[in-house]
Tab-separated table of C-alpha atoms in Angstrom:
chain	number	residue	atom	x	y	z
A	9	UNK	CA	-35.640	-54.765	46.180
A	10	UNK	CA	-36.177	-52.235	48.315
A	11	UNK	CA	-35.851	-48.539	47.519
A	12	UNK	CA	-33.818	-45.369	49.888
A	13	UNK	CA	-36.094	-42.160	50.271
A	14	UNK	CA	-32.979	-40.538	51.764
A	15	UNK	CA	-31.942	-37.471	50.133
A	16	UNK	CA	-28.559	-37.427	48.540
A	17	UNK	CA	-26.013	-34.321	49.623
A	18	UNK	CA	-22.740	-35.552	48.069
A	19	UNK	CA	-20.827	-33.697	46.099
A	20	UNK	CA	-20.169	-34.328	42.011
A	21	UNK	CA	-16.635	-35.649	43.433
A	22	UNK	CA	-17.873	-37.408	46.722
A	23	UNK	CA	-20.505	-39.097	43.998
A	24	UNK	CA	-17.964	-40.617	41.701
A	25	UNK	CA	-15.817	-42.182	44.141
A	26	UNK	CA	-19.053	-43.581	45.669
A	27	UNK	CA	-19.632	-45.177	42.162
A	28	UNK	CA	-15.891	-46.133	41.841
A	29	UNK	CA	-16.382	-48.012	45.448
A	30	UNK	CA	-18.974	-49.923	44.192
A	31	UNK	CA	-17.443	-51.354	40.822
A	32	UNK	CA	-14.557	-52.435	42.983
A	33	UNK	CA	-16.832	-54.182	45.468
A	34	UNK	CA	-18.449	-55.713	42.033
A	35	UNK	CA	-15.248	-56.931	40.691
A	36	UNK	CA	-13.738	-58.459	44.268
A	37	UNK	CA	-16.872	-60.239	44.485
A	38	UNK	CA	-16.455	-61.982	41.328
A	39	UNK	CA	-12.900	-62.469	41.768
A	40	UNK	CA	-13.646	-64.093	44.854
A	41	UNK	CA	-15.964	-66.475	43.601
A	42	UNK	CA	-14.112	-67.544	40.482
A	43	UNK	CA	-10.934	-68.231	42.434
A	44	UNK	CA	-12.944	-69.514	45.293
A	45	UNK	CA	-11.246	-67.355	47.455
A	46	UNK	CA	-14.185	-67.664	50.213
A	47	UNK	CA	-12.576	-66.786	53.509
A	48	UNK	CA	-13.025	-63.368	51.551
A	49	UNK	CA	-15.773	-63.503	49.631
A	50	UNK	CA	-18.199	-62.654	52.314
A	51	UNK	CA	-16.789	-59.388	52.762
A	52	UNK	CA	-18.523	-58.040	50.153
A	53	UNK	CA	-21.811	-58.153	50.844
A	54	UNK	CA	-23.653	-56.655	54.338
A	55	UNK	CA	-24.726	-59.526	56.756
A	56	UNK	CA	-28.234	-59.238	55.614
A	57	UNK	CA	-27.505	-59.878	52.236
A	58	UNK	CA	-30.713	-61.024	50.334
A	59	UNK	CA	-29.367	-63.033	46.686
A	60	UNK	CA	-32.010	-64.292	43.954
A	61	UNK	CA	-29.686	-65.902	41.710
A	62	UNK	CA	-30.922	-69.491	41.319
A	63	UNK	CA	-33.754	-69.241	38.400
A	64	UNK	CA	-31.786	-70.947	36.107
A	65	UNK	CA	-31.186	-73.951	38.210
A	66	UNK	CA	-34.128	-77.215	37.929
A	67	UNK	CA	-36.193	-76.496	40.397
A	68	UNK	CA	-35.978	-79.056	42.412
A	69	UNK	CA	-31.775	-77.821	43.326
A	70	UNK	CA	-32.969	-74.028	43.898
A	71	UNK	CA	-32.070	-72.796	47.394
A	72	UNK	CA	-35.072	-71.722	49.382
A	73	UNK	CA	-35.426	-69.305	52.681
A	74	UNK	CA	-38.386	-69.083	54.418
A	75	UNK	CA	-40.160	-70.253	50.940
A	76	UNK	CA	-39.078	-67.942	48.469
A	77	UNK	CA	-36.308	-68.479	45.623
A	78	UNK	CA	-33.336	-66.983	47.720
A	79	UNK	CA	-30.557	-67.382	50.249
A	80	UNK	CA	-30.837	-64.840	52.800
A	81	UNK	CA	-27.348	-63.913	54.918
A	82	UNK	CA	-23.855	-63.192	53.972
A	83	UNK	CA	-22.564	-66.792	55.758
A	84	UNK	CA	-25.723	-68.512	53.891
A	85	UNK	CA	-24.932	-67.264	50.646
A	86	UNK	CA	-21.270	-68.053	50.701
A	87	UNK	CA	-21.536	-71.441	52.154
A	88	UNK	CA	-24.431	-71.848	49.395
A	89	UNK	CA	-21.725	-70.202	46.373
A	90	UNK	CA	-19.149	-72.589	47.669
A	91	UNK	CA	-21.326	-75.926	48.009
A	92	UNK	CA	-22.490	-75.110	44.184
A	93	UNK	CA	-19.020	-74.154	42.586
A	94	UNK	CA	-16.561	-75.963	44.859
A	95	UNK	CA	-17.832	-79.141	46.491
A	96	UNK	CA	-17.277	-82.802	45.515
A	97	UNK	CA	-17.565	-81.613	41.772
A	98	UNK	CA	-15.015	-79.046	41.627
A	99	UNK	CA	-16.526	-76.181	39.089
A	100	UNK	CA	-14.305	-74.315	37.262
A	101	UNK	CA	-16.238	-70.406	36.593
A	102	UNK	CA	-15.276	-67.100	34.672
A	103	UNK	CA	-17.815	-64.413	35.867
A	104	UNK	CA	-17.825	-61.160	34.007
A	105	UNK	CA	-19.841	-57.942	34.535
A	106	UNK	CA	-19.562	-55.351	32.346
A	107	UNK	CA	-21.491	-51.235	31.249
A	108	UNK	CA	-22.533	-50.492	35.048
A	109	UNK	CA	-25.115	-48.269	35.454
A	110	UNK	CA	-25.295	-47.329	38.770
A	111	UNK	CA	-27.190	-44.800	40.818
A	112	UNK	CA	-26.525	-43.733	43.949
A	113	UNK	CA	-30.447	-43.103	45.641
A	114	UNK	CA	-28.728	-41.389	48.826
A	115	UNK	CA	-25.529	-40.950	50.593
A	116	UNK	CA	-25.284	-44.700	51.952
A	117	UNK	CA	-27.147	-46.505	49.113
A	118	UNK	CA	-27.716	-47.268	45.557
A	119	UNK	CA	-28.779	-49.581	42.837
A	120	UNK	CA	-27.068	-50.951	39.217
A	121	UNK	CA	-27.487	-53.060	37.065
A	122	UNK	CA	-24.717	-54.537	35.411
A	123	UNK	CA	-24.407	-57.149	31.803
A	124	UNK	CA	-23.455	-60.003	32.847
A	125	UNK	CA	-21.487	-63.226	31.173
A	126	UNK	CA	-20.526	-66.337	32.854
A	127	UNK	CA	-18.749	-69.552	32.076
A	128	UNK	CA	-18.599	-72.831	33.981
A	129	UNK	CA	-16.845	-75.911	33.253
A	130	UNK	CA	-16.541	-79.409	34.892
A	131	UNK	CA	-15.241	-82.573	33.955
A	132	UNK	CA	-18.229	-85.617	33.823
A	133	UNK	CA	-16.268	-88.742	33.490
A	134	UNK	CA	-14.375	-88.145	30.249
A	135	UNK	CA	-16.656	-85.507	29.090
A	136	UNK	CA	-16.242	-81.642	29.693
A	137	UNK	CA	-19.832	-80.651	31.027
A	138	UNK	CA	-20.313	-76.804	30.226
A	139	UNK	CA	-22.415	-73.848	30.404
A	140	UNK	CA	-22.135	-70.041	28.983
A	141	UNK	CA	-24.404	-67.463	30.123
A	142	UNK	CA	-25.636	-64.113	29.627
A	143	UNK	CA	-27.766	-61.859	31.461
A	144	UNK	CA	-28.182	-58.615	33.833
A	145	UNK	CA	-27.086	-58.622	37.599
A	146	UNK	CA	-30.011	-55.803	39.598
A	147	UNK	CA	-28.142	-55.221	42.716
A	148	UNK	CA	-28.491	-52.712	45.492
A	149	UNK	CA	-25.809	-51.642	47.823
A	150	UNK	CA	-25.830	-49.762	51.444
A	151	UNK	CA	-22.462	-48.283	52.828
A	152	UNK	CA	-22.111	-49.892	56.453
A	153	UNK	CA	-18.948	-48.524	58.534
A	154	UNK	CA	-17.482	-46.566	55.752
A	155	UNK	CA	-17.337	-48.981	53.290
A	156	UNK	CA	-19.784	-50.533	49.835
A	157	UNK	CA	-21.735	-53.237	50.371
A	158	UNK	CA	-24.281	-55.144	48.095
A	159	UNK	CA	-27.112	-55.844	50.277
A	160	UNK	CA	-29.418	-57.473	47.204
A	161	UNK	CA	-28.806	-58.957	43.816
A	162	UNK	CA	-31.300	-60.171	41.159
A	163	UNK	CA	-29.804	-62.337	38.460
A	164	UNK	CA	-31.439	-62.550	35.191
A	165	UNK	CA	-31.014	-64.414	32.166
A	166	UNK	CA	-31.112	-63.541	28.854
A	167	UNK	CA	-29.758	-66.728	27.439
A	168	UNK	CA	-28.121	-69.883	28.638
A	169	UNK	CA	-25.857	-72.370	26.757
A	170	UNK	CA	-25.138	-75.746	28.184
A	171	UNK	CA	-24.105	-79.478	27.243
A	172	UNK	CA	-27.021	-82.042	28.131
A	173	UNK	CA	-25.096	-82.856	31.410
A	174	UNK	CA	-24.192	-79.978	32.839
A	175	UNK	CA	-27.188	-79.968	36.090
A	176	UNK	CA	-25.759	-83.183	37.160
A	177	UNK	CA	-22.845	-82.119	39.308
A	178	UNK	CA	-25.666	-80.903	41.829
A	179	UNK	CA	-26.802	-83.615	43.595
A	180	UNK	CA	-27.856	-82.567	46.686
A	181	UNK	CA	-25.487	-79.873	46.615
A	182	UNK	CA	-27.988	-77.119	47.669
């Protein structure tokens, strides 16, 4: 993840909105995803977006640009979000993020990182297939025409819970 040497002039005030901006951009993300709301869930990250989320998948269903361990491009990494959590297996997901600390590194960017829990569910024949998780989003974020973006995100795991059967549902998803 790259890091801003731009100095930061904002104001105490002009500060915390900046870090109010990006919670909401944090929480519309994840309320995109979980309702699969993805005609919108592009909007908010910038169109470079670079996402290293897929460690915890086998290795062999990991998403790869250019030979590295992430999806590179806000179309890519929707159309990869959606293939994983809403194609032929339809996967059911609460994503929660929670004690942001975020730090704004100039006027137009910053970095947090952010607890995170998630919960997926799917239904294997007539067994519920599960998985709980808990970890730490890293994320950086650039303002681009006014508004928050996250332009990177690092996912890492602290723990994952899961049924036997849960990596199934991927196929050739990814």
């Amino acid at each position: 993840m790259s890091r801003s040497t731009n100095q930061l002039t904002l104001t105490p005030a002009e500060q915390l909105l900046a870090i109010e901006e990006i919670k909401k951009v944090f929480a519309g993300r994840l309320r995109c995803m979980d309702t699969k709301d993805w005609d919108h869930y592009g909007d908010f990250h910038t169109e470079d977006i670079v996402s290293d989320t897929w460690r915890g998948l086998p290795d062999d269903k990991q998403p790869v640009t250019d030979g590295k361990n992430v999806v590179v491009g806000r179309q890519r990494l929707t159309a990869t979000i959606r293939a994983l959590l809403d194609g032929p297996v339809r996967i059911t997901s609460v994503h929660h993020g929670h004690t942001p600390e975020i730090a704004l590194t100039s006027d137009t960017t910053a970095r947090g990182v952010w607890a995170m829990e998630d919960r997926l569910w799917w239904t294997n024949g007539n067994r519920e297939e599960t998985l709980h998780g808990y970890g730490h989003y890293h994320e950086e974020y650039r303002k681009v025409d006014g508004r928050w973006l996250i332009s990177a995100r690092r996912l890492t795991r602290l723990r994952v819970e899961s049924t036997p059967g849960f990596d199934s549902f991927l196929g050739d998803r990814l």
